[in-house]
């Protein structure tokens, strides 16, 4: 019976101890989580030890009496995003070492706190005799045997006296938290080969490591095999808890990436196979305010003082550092594989701490695991219409020294180069997810000034940012020669030069949108050109015609006239004059002329002698040597565009070969004769007017882009009750766009009435000239020589 009663008492003790341990754990968690990062001089209350107390922060955001430690609690709330670290209780006074303060004892701001051994997290009370161990039977956290309490020693946690039960709910002493691994193993042991679950999960992805310790590992990528050189391109990062890992291949044509954990869950993975899946994201572990050492005016710790000197050497004042919430934390560095005093850049949004970026003494950077990526200084641009984007946190601080607070910094630096292809969807744009996470704040901004570094990666970053923010609202800063970024410009040139660089930022280049200043050399050349310059038009070879029409490269001339009026003959004669006088060469798409007939006409015009003797000429024909000389000249200045099968050529087909003729033969002119011989297959529902408009637009773009003059011959529509008068440009068959879109419109008309003059008289009726420098409307006349096809002035 005695043994039975003892057993019952032991079971009751266990049942009582378990709720007690849970209550202690809740109390400790509550006191830690009650600390918050807020914005500007906030009054907050939090419960510690069962009692609520109010803490009024100074303007700097730290408990105390002002920026220099002497001001009152009623300091004015500063404008901007100064970070507040709310803490209850006062820190130990200088000289007190790491001893825990007694009730009411004060502490200077930023002073080191108690070492981890005196963190003030007492264990549960000793269980009754016969009860189970308070830790549930697990061995002590240090891995050794549990030491018995010596005689006269006070129970741990009852530092200030009082009952052991009261000590369980007292406030832990503030300390410099070193993010030390807990008893469960926040980090795997250095000699460990890793948890079997993680090893197996990585092997499922064909990833085999020599060891599975936390940190960075490099192996050959199983997807691309490291390329032809077998490069160790796959970077595998085992997380600090040793329970999950992430990887990425750094070869540009692979970029396989992903992650996995002990539970087999795989996060979004992307690479050679393009497979994707989801991973459960844990809440990030952000440090409590009491774990950090402030940087600012007044007393600072030794570690904070060291970083403050670095900031001052970079031109950053302590007031700027304090307003931006800079602090120092003794934290585990995954790069250094040890604890370092790191500089902390707090990433805030709406007064809440979202992320921290750490900078180690060796200029290494890392962020809080699992934290959301946002822009640094986001709260500084709330309600602003203009925002400045920089590449690093130090650049943001430098611009604040120059007078600009509406500045944000990207969290992850710059890419190596601009990524080809379209901008990824937001859910796939992992590299720039911080922009999408801040979209609510950025959508209302009307002007972005991108002030990234002047090196290659910095320019690539500016391009990527502009692609996502919209180039139409982006301006780009150019730093002075020898200055890579804003901080260097501040150090070498001073704040005035930095302000000038920002105020003279130029609009981000937009394709197809220009200022006249970008064409200044061409415009000045046009102003200073001589009369013989091509931009003012070259001579046609006829004095009468030059008064009204000159040939300007890059223009479109539409030529029309009734049948048998000589419009094709006149254009051929014009091209011969340009070839002889100016050395021009041409591409001919003359669909109504056979090749040998067209060659005869051109050679006759060149040598001035008829090809044959006969009905149309009584002059002796050219001799064989003259013909061969004419053919040699013809071959040097003309190329033919002809369709070799039965299908009709289209305008696009002709323009494609004309582009090749520009590159291969350097042509300066293109003849398309006539319009009605082309293939005009229109899309369903498109009218002829719409088709003609688009066709002429494509021809004009070709002419302007390749600096080629195009002659387009088009027949007029059928003229009813025609009595021999000249048609107009609006009479061209197809559309009024022939006159609307052309640069020059010419009607060639031959006299058919002997009473009105010679039957060889030809009127070149210039009905439209867009460029008044090159000509004007008029109707000059020429006389046609039937024997050699030439035209002469009257």
mmCIF file of N, CA and C in Angstrom, residues 347 349 355 367 372-376 378 389-391 408-415 426 429-442 452 461-462 464-465 468-469:
data_model
loop_
_atom_site.group_PDB
_atom_site.id
_atom_site.type_symbol
_atom_site.label_atom_id
_atom_site.label_comp_id
_atom_site.label_asym_id
_atom_site.label_seq_id
_atom_site.Cartn_x
_atom_site.Cartn_y
_atom_site.Cartn_z
ATOM 1 N N UNK A 347 15.214 46.495 -42.086
ATOM 2 C CA UNK A 347 14.269 46.707 -43.179
ATOM 3 C C UNK A 347 12.875 46.824 -42.581
ATOM 4 N N UNK A 349 8.703 48.237 -42.635
ATOM 5 C CA UNK A 349 7.533 48.552 -43.450
ATOM 6 C C UNK A 349 6.379 48.876 -42.519
ATOM 7 N N UNK A 355 12.865 42.551 -41.957
ATOM 8 C CA UNK A 355 14.090 41.822 -42.283
ATOM 9 C C UNK A 355 15.268 42.602 -41.730
ATOM 10 N N UNK A 367 21.313 37.895 -44.759
ATOM 11 C CA UNK A 367 20.046 38.388 -44.236
ATOM 12 C C UNK A 367 19.397 37.328 -43.365
ATOM 13 N N UNK A 372 10.977 38.186 -45.403
ATOM 14 C CA UNK A 372 10.458 38.734 -46.642
ATOM 15 C C UNK A 372 11.424 39.772 -47.198
ATOM 16 N N UNK A 373 11.617 39.768 -48.507
ATOM 17 C CA UNK A 373 12.505 40.729 -49.158
ATOM 18 C C UNK A 373 11.713 41.994 -49.497
ATOM 19 N N UNK A 374 12.186 43.133 -48.979
ATOM 20 C CA UNK A 374 11.592 44.429 -49.310
ATOM 21 C C UNK A 374 12.726 45.417 -49.535
ATOM 22 N N UNK A 375 12.385 46.649 -49.873
ATOM 23 C CA UNK A 375 13.371 47.698 -50.088
ATOM 24 C C UNK A 375 13.797 48.306 -48.751
ATOM 25 N N UNK A 376 15.057 48.668 -48.648
ATOM 26 C CA UNK A 376 15.563 49.314 -47.442
ATOM 27 C C UNK A 376 15.194 50.792 -47.476
ATOM 28 N N UNK A 378 11.943 51.813 -46.929
ATOM 29 C CA UNK A 378 10.628 51.893 -47.565
ATOM 30 C C UNK A 378 9.737 52.934 -46.890
ATOM 31 N N UNK A 389 16.347 55.289 -56.263
ATOM 32 C CA UNK A 389 16.729 53.899 -56.024
ATOM 33 C C UNK A 389 18.234 53.763 -56.141
ATOM 34 N N UNK A 390 18.855 53.147 -55.129
ATOM 35 C CA UNK A 390 20.296 52.946 -55.130
ATOM 36 C C UNK A 390 20.592 51.460 -54.961
ATOM 37 N N UNK A 391 21.884 51.129 -55.081
ATOM 38 C CA UNK A 391 22.288 49.719 -55.113
ATOM 39 C C UNK A 391 22.640 49.170 -53.739
ATOM 40 N N UNK A 408 15.504 54.663 -51.417
ATOM 41 C CA UNK A 408 15.420 53.258 -51.022
ATOM 42 C C UNK A 408 16.554 52.507 -51.696
ATOM 43 N N UNK A 409 16.955 51.407 -51.061
ATOM 44 C CA UNK A 409 18.028 50.569 -51.599
ATOM 45 C C UNK A 409 17.505 49.167 -51.846
ATOM 46 N N UNK A 410 18.017 48.533 -52.890
ATOM 47 C CA UNK A 410 17.664 47.139 -53.144
ATOM 48 C C UNK A 410 18.387 46.272 -52.121
ATOM 49 N N UNK A 411 17.842 45.109 -51.768
ATOM 50 C CA UNK A 411 18.464 44.299 -50.716
ATOM 51 C C UNK A 411 19.538 43.345 -51.205
ATOM 52 N N UNK A 412 19.559 43.023 -52.509
ATOM 53 C CA UNK A 412 20.402 41.920 -52.976
ATOM 54 C C UNK A 412 21.479 42.328 -53.958
ATOM 55 N N UNK A 413 21.779 43.602 -54.106
ATOM 56 C CA UNK A 413 22.833 43.995 -55.019
ATOM 57 C C UNK A 413 22.410 43.891 -56.470
ATOM 58 N N UNK A 414 23.423 43.829 -57.372
ATOM 59 C CA UNK A 414 23.179 43.900 -58.807
ATOM 60 C C UNK A 414 23.448 42.557 -59.476
ATOM 61 N N UNK A 415 22.763 42.287 -60.602
ATOM 62 C CA UNK A 415 23.039 41.062 -61.360
ATOM 63 C C UNK A 415 24.277 41.234 -62.215
ATOM 64 N N UNK A 426 5.305 37.932 -61.851
ATOM 65 C CA UNK A 426 5.680 38.246 -60.464
ATOM 66 C C UNK A 426 5.976 37.020 -59.617
ATOM 67 N N UNK A 429 9.488 35.834 -60.575
ATOM 68 C CA UNK A 429 10.561 36.834 -60.582
ATOM 69 C C UNK A 429 11.241 36.881 -59.216
ATOM 70 N N UNK A 430 11.906 35.801 -58.832
ATOM 71 C CA UNK A 430 12.457 35.676 -57.484
ATOM 72 C C UNK A 430 13.589 36.667 -57.225
ATOM 73 N N UNK A 431 14.404 36.943 -58.228
ATOM 74 C CA UNK A 431 15.530 37.846 -58.037
ATOM 75 C C UNK A 431 15.066 39.242 -57.648
ATOM 76 N N UNK A 432 13.911 39.651 -58.154
ATOM 77 C CA UNK A 432 13.410 40.999 -57.890
ATOM 78 C C UNK A 432 12.075 40.945 -57.154
ATOM 79 N N UNK A 433 11.907 39.944 -56.304
ATOM 80 C CA UNK A 433 10.647 39.826 -55.568
ATOM 81 C C UNK A 433 10.427 40.996 -54.624
ATOM 82 N N UNK A 434 11.505 41.699 -54.227
ATOM 83 C CA UNK A 434 11.342 42.839 -53.332
ATOM 84 C C UNK A 434 10.533 43.954 -53.996
ATOM 85 N N UNK A 435 10.612 44.069 -55.321
ATOM 86 C CA UNK A 435 9.798 45.080 -55.998
ATOM 87 C C UNK A 435 8.323 44.724 -55.945
ATOM 88 N N UNK A 436 8.012 43.449 -56.165
ATOM 89 C CA UNK A 436 6.612 43.030 -56.143
ATOM 90 C C UNK A 436 6.062 43.082 -54.722
ATOM 91 N N UNK A 437 6.915 42.805 -53.716
ATOM 92 C CA UNK A 437 6.455 42.883 -52.325
ATOM 93 C C UNK A 437 6.170 44.324 -51.902
ATOM 94 N N UNK A 438 6.774 45.289 -52.589
ATOM 95 C CA UNK A 438 6.558 46.708 -52.271
ATOM 96 C C UNK A 438 5.686 47.392 -53.315
ATOM 97 N N UNK A 439 4.947 46.620 -54.067
ATOM 98 C CA UNK A 439 4.197 47.189 -55.177
ATOM 99 C C UNK A 439 3.157 48.205 -54.700
ATOM 100 N N UNK A 440 2.549 47.952 -53.562
ATOM 101 C CA UNK A 440 1.531 48.881 -53.068
ATOM 102 C C UNK A 440 2.118 50.266 -52.836
ATOM 103 N N UNK A 441 3.377 50.334 -52.387
ATOM 104 C CA UNK A 441 4.013 51.623 -52.145
ATOM 105 C C UNK A 441 4.565 52.237 -53.430
ATOM 106 N N UNK A 442 4.962 51.410 -54.397
ATOM 107 C CA UNK A 442 5.628 51.919 -55.596
ATOM 108 C C UNK A 442 4.673 52.291 -56.715
ATOM 109 N N UNK A 452 22.054 53.748 -59.516
ATOM 110 C CA UNK A 452 22.864 52.571 -59.237
ATOM 111 C C UNK A 452 24.327 52.836 -59.580
ATOM 112 N N UNK A 461 21.544 46.387 -63.413
ATOM 113 C CA UNK A 461 20.492 46.537 -62.411
ATOM 114 C C UNK A 461 19.543 47.673 -62.790
ATOM 115 N N UNK A 462 20.093 48.789 -63.266
ATOM 116 C CA UNK A 462 19.222 49.913 -63.648
ATOM 117 C C UNK A 462 18.289 49.502 -64.785
ATOM 118 N N UNK A 464 17.193 46.405 -65.414
ATOM 119 C CA UNK A 464 16.198 45.469 -64.891
ATOM 120 C C UNK A 464 15.145 46.196 -64.052
ATOM 121 N N UNK A 465 15.570 47.173 -63.261
ATOM 122 C CA UNK A 465 14.609 47.940 -62.470
ATOM 123 C C UNK A 465 13.663 48.723 -63.382
ATOM 124 N N UNK A 468 10.850 46.760 -64.965
ATOM 125 C CA UNK A 468 9.748 46.382 -64.085
ATOM 126 C C UNK A 468 8.956 47.590 -63.604
ATOM 127 N N UNK A 469 9.621 48.717 -63.420
ATOM 128 C CA UNK A 469 8.936 49.910 -62.923
ATOM 129 C C UNK A 469 8.292 50.717 -64.047
#
